[in-house]
Amino acid sequence: ITQHAKKSEFIEAKAFIDQIPFRTLTIPGNHDMPVYNMTKRFLKPLREYTKYISQDLNPFFVDEEIALFGITTARSVSGLLGKISQKQLKKIKQECDNVGTSVTKIVMTHHPFVNSRGKKSRIISRAGTTLKSLERSGVDVILAGHLHLGYIGDISEAYRTLRRSIIVTHAGTSLSTHHRREPNAFNLLCVEKEKIEISVYMWNGTQFQPAHEWRYEKSTDDGNWKLTHQQQTMATVRPQ
């Protein structure tokens, strides 16, 4: 949400979020905790976030089509890695058990389970064990960020011990000037019964336009998600 967890940044972020004409679900990242004030970082790391953005650090939304879990992974002591606690995993399992099998289950975290190349480096703590728990809960999609680089793929390709596919989609940098070899971008997911379409919109210098498209469909044979369409619609230009 912010760059340096300053009060002024949270106030501006809240004003921006309030302008969005749809329901929003937010979670904090590691930049939303104080960096230089060690007392606040360890005693009240998310005080400003809960004051100005949301008091709910693990928000949840469900309707007849999707169940969306927002999970705070930022921790004072874990630095850049992040972590999901056993309490959070238990809550996900309980809620997943309460929704129908036709509901697409989505988990949103700040820290990723793979890097921008789909490899197991610069990732969340205890990633393998956590993924096994999410697999047992029936999670279909994981949304993440943190690395400021986009990525779309099937996480079971990196974690061979998983028995079912889980689509992972990383968001790049949407609005800030903190770039890493990619222009500003955001992801749009359209979820239908047994089909998920993912569109990446990138900044072309004057506006956001569609740059990449993916379509996944759930197999009727084994229930796994299969990539059925992939297309690049815009040549990406490294920001200056």
Tab-separated table of C-alpha atoms in Angstrom:
chain	number	residue	atom	x	y	z
A	1	ILE	CA	0.000	0.000	0.000
A	2	THR	CA	2.803	2.448	0.931
A	3	GLN	CA	6.541	2.827	0.350
A	4	HIS	CA	7.772	3.848	3.812
A	5	ALA	CA	4.732	3.268	6.074
A	6	LYS	CA	4.341	7.004	6.651
A	7	LYS	CA	1.104	8.482	7.960
A	8	SER	CA	0.830	10.772	4.932
A	9	GLU	CA	1.186	7.808	2.573
A	10	PHE	CA	-1.589	5.882	4.316
A	11	ILE	CA	-3.894	8.899	4.178
A	12	GLU	CA	-3.302	9.290	0.429
A	13	ALA	CA	-3.741	5.568	-0.125
A	14	LYS	CA	-7.027	5.554	1.771
A	15	ALA	CA	-8.310	8.473	-0.318
A	16	PHE	CA	-7.407	6.573	-3.499
A	17	ILE	CA	-9.071	3.343	-2.344
A	18	ASP	CA	-12.236	5.215	-1.384
A	19	GLN	CA	-12.586	6.405	-5.002
A	20	ILE	CA	-12.788	2.854	-6.342
A	21	PRO	CA	-16.474	2.274	-7.228
A	22	PHE	CA	-16.398	-1.419	-6.272
A	23	ARG	CA	-15.965	-3.453	-3.152
A	24	THR	CA	-12.283	-3.678	-2.229
A	25	LEU	CA	-10.252	-6.209	-0.258
A	26	THR	CA	-6.783	-5.169	0.888
A	27	ILE	CA	-3.847	-6.684	2.754
A	28	PRO	CA	-0.627	-5.020	3.936
A	29	GLY	CA	2.872	-5.736	2.681
A	30	ASN	CA	6.309	-5.461	4.239
A	31	HIS	CA	6.584	-1.795	3.192
A	32	ASP	CA	3.544	-1.031	5.372
A	33	MET	CA	5.610	-1.668	8.509
A	34	PRO	CA	8.058	0.921	9.902
A	35	VAL	CA	11.616	0.375	8.721
A	36	TYR	CA	13.659	2.718	10.913
A	37	ASN	CA	11.525	2.906	14.073
A	38	MET	CA	12.361	-0.467	15.592
A	39	THR	CA	10.061	0.026	18.598
A	40	LYS	CA	7.016	0.497	16.381
A	41	ARG	CA	8.156	-2.216	13.968
A	42	PHE	CA	8.199	-4.899	16.650
A	43	LEU	CA	5.502	-3.699	19.053
A	44	LYS	CA	2.900	-2.173	16.697
A	45	PRO	CA	4.080	-2.921	13.153
A	46	LEU	CA	0.714	-2.406	11.424
A	47	ARG	CA	-0.791	0.294	13.600
A	48	GLU	CA	-0.964	2.883	10.816
A	49	TYR	CA	-2.388	0.341	8.370
A	50	THR	CA	-5.180	-0.708	10.737
A	51	LYS	CA	-5.905	2.927	11.587
A	52	TYR	CA	-6.199	4.261	8.047
A	53	ILE	CA	-6.800	1.300	5.706
A	54	SER	CA	-8.512	-1.625	7.441
A	55	GLN	CA	-8.639	-3.286	10.850
A	56	ASP	CA	-9.220	-6.659	9.215
A	57	LEU	CA	-5.815	-8.183	8.466
A	58	ASN	CA	-7.280	-11.385	7.011
A	59	PRO	CA	-10.379	-10.260	5.073
A	60	PHE	CA	-12.702	-12.797	3.484
A	61	PHE	CA	-15.303	-12.534	0.716
A	62	VAL	CA	-17.577	-15.244	-0.632
A	63	ASP	CA	-20.481	-15.434	-3.062
A	64	GLU	CA	-21.905	-18.135	-5.319
A	65	GLU	CA	-18.856	-18.032	-7.635
A	66	ILE	CA	-15.708	-17.267	-5.632
A	67	ALA	CA	-14.271	-17.454	-2.125
A	68	LEU	CA	-11.467	-14.911	-1.679
A	69	PHE	CA	-9.111	-15.014	1.289
A	70	GLY	CA	-6.845	-12.057	2.043
A	71	ILE	CA	-3.943	-13.314	4.183
A	72	THR	CA	-1.441	-10.985	5.832
A	73	THR	CA	2.033	-12.484	5.408
A	74	ALA	CA	4.098	-9.459	6.484
A	75	ARG	CA	5.925	-10.095	9.772
A	76	SER	CA	8.234	-7.910	11.845
A	77	VAL	CA	10.802	-10.662	12.297
A	78	SER	CA	10.649	-12.396	8.905
A	79	GLY	CA	11.948	-9.443	6.910
A	80	LEU	CA	11.421	-9.853	3.176
A	81	LEU	CA	10.215	-13.461	3.340
A	82	GLY	CA	6.820	-13.328	5.057
A	83	LYS	CA	4.907	-16.231	6.572
A	84	ILE	CA	1.439	-17.785	6.878
A	85	SER	CA	0.636	-19.038	10.384
A	86	GLN	CA	-1.062	-22.279	11.334
A	87	LYS	CA	-4.006	-20.236	12.627
A	88	GLN	CA	-4.429	-18.617	9.214
A	89	LEU	CA	-4.209	-21.972	7.434
A	90	LYS	CA	-6.820	-23.443	9.775
A	91	LYS	CA	-9.177	-20.548	9.026
A	92	ILE	CA	-8.762	-21.086	5.268
A	93	LYS	CA	-9.529	-24.796	5.664
A	94	GLN	CA	-12.646	-24.107	7.723
A	95	GLU	CA	-14.051	-21.596	5.240
A	96	CYS	CA	-13.218	-23.797	2.232
A	97	ASP	CA	-15.075	-26.678	3.845
A	98	ASN	CA	-18.133	-24.440	4.167
A	99	VAL	CA	-18.395	-23.463	0.494
A	100	GLY	CA	-19.462	-25.637	-2.425
A	101	THR	CA	-17.051	-27.497	-4.648
A	102	SER	CA	-18.140	-25.371	-7.615
A	103	VAL	CA	-16.864	-22.197	-5.906
A	104	THR	CA	-13.416	-21.060	-7.097
A	105	LYS	CA	-11.182	-20.625	-4.047
A	106	ILE	CA	-8.621	-17.828	-4.205
A	107	VAL	CA	-5.928	-16.922	-1.667
A	108	MET	CA	-4.292	-13.483	-1.811
A	109	THR	CA	-0.907	-12.955	-0.149
A	110	HIS	CA	1.729	-10.265	-0.428
A	111	HIS	CA	4.683	-12.663	-0.469
A	112	PRO	CA	4.956	-15.224	-3.309
A	113	PHE	CA	5.535	-18.992	-3.373
A	114	VAL	CA	7.680	-18.819	-6.523
A	115	ASN	CA	9.745	-16.039	-8.037
A	116	SER	CA	9.097	-14.257	-11.341
A	117	ARG	CA	10.605	-17.199	-13.238
A	118	GLY	CA	8.517	-19.809	-11.474
A	119	LYS	CA	11.454	-20.987	-9.342
A	120	LYS	CA	11.675	-21.583	-5.597
A	121	SER	CA	13.826	-18.623	-4.544
A	122	ARG	CA	13.013	-15.313	-2.799
A	123	ILE	CA	9.791	-16.880	-1.526
A	124	ILE	CA	7.618	-17.063	1.558
A	125	SER	CA	8.819	-19.036	4.581
A	126	ARG	CA	7.788	-22.712	4.817
A	127	ALA	CA	6.409	-22.507	1.284
A	128	GLY	CA	6.234	-26.245	0.615
A	129	THR	CA	4.442	-27.123	3.849
A	130	THR	CA	2.047	-24.198	3.451
A	131	LEU	CA	1.208	-25.195	-0.127
A	132	LYS	CA	0.348	-28.730	0.949
A	133	SER	CA	-2.143	-27.259	3.414
A	134	LEU	CA	-3.640	-24.986	0.745
A	135	GLU	CA	-3.877	-27.977	-1.586
A	136	ARG	CA	-5.827	-29.956	1.019
A	137	SER	CA	-8.159	-26.965	1.411
A	138	GLY	CA	-8.913	-27.055	-2.324
A	139	VAL	CA	-7.387	-23.666	-3.190
A	140	ASP	CA	-7.491	-22.976	-6.942
A	141	VAL	CA	-5.622	-19.682	-7.307
A	142	ILE	CA	-2.924	-17.783	-5.385
A	143	LEU	CA	-2.523	-14.037	-5.959
A	144	ALA	CA	0.775	-12.469	-4.865
A	145	GLY	CA	3.089	-9.517	-5.374
A	146	HIS	CA	6.183	-8.288	-3.506
A	147	LEU	CA	8.712	-8.840	-6.303
A	148	HIS	CA	7.405	-6.031	-8.572
A	149	LEU	CA	7.467	-8.471	-11.491
A	150	GLY	CA	4.526	-10.210	-13.103
A	151	TYR	CA	4.190	-13.967	-13.457
A	152	ILE	CA	1.413	-16.417	-14.390
A	153	GLY	CA	1.728	-20.184	-14.121
A	154	ASP	CA	0.864	-23.475	-12.442
A	155	ILE	CA	2.674	-23.728	-9.128
A	156	SER	CA	2.659	-27.526	-9.235
A	157	GLU	CA	5.365	-27.279	-11.912
A	158	ALA	CA	7.757	-25.973	-9.233
A	159	TYR	CA	6.412	-28.114	-6.382
A	160	ARG	CA	6.290	-31.649	-7.767
A	161	THR	CA	4.906	-33.084	-4.533
A	162	LEU	CA	1.572	-31.346	-5.146
A	163	ARG	CA	-1.074	-33.651	-6.590
A	164	ARG	CA	-3.248	-30.952	-8.102
A	165	SER	CA	-2.696	-27.723	-9.993
A	166	ILE	CA	-2.877	-24.294	-8.347
A	167	ILE	CA	-2.759	-21.263	-10.610
A	168	VAL	CA	-0.415	-18.542	-9.367
A	169	THR	CA	-0.611	-14.970	-10.602
A	170	HIS	CA	1.834	-12.261	-9.542
A	171	ALA	CA	1.026	-8.591	-9.932
A	172	GLY	CA	3.781	-6.249	-11.044
A	173	THR	CA	4.081	-2.618	-9.968
A	174	SER	CA	0.763	-0.928	-10.628
A	175	LEU	CA	1.084	2.717	-9.560
A	176	SER	CA	4.452	3.473	-7.950
A	177	THR	CA	7.790	4.292	-9.589
A	178	HIS	CA	9.407	1.199	-8.053
A	179	HIS	CA	10.062	-0.729	-11.287
A	180	ARG	CA	12.071	-3.856	-11.994
A	181	ARG	CA	12.534	-4.312	-15.742
A	182	GLU	CA	8.791	-4.000	-16.449
A	183	PRO	CA	6.388	-1.109	-17.009
A	184	ASN	CA	3.566	-0.468	-14.565
A	185	ALA	CA	0.925	-3.183	-14.790
A	186	PHE	CA	-2.066	-4.782	-13.124
A	187	ASN	CA	-3.880	-8.101	-13.524
A	188	LEU	CA	-7.572	-8.624	-14.265
A	189	LEU	CA	-9.120	-12.014	-13.456
A	190	CYS	CA	-12.463	-13.119	-14.873
A	191	VAL	CA	-13.738	-16.186	-13.066
A	192	GLU	CA	-16.507	-18.343	-14.484
A	193	LYS	CA	-17.545	-21.861	-13.618
A	194	GLU	CA	-14.513	-24.075	-14.334
A	195	LYS	CA	-12.789	-21.300	-16.361
A	196	ILE	CA	-10.416	-18.506	-15.369
A	197	GLU	CA	-9.222	-15.794	-17.748
A	198	ILE	CA	-6.273	-13.606	-16.728
A	199	SER	CA	-5.430	-10.385	-18.542
A	200	VAL	CA	-2.328	-8.312	-17.781
A	201	TYR	CA	-2.694	-4.615	-18.512
A	202	MET	CA	0.560	-2.669	-18.975
A	203	TRP	CA	1.330	1.039	-19.221
A	204	ASN	CA	2.321	2.054	-22.745
A	205	GLY	CA	3.313	5.613	-21.885
A	206	THR	CA	-0.161	7.138	-22.092
A	207	GLN	CA	-2.576	4.460	-20.815
A	208	PHE	CA	-2.938	0.885	-19.610
A	209	GLN	CA	-3.660	-1.580	-22.399
A	210	PRO	CA	-3.988	-5.393	-22.605
A	211	ALA	CA	-0.544	-6.976	-22.944
A	212	HIS	CA	-0.919	-10.682	-22.148
A	213	GLU	CA	-3.810	-13.122	-21.907
A	214	TRP	CA	-4.117	-16.551	-20.285
A	215	ARG	CA	-7.071	-18.912	-20.067
A	216	TYR	CA	-7.258	-21.895	-17.732
A	217	GLU	CA	-10.052	-24.459	-17.764
A	218	LYS	CA	-10.730	-27.199	-15.229
A	219	SER	CA	-10.353	-30.685	-16.645
A	220	THR	CA	-13.373	-32.963	-16.335
A	221	ASP	CA	-11.000	-35.929	-16.091
A	222	ASP	CA	-8.831	-35.119	-13.078
A	223	GLY	CA	-10.122	-31.728	-11.884
A	224	ASN	CA	-6.802	-29.991	-12.619
A	225	TRP	CA	-6.517	-26.584	-14.250
A	226	LYS	CA	-5.228	-26.744	-17.831
A	227	LEU	CA	-3.794	-23.841	-19.828
A	228	THR	CA	-5.937	-23.633	-22.971
A	229	HIS	CA	-4.990	-20.196	-24.325
A	230	GLN	CA	-2.020	-17.845	-24.074
A	231	GLN	CA	-1.391	-14.718	-26.128
A	232	GLN	CA	0.827	-11.634	-26.040
A	233	THR	CA	-0.982	-8.583	-27.371
A	234	MET	CA	1.525	-5.823	-26.557
A	235	ALA	CA	5.301	-5.622	-26.866
A	236	THR	CA	6.681	-4.746	-23.431
A	237	VAL	CA	9.180	-1.920	-23.129
A	238	ARG	CA	11.521	-1.654	-20.167
A	239	PRO	CA	10.784	1.588	-18.279
A	240	GLN	CA	13.471	4.284	-18.292
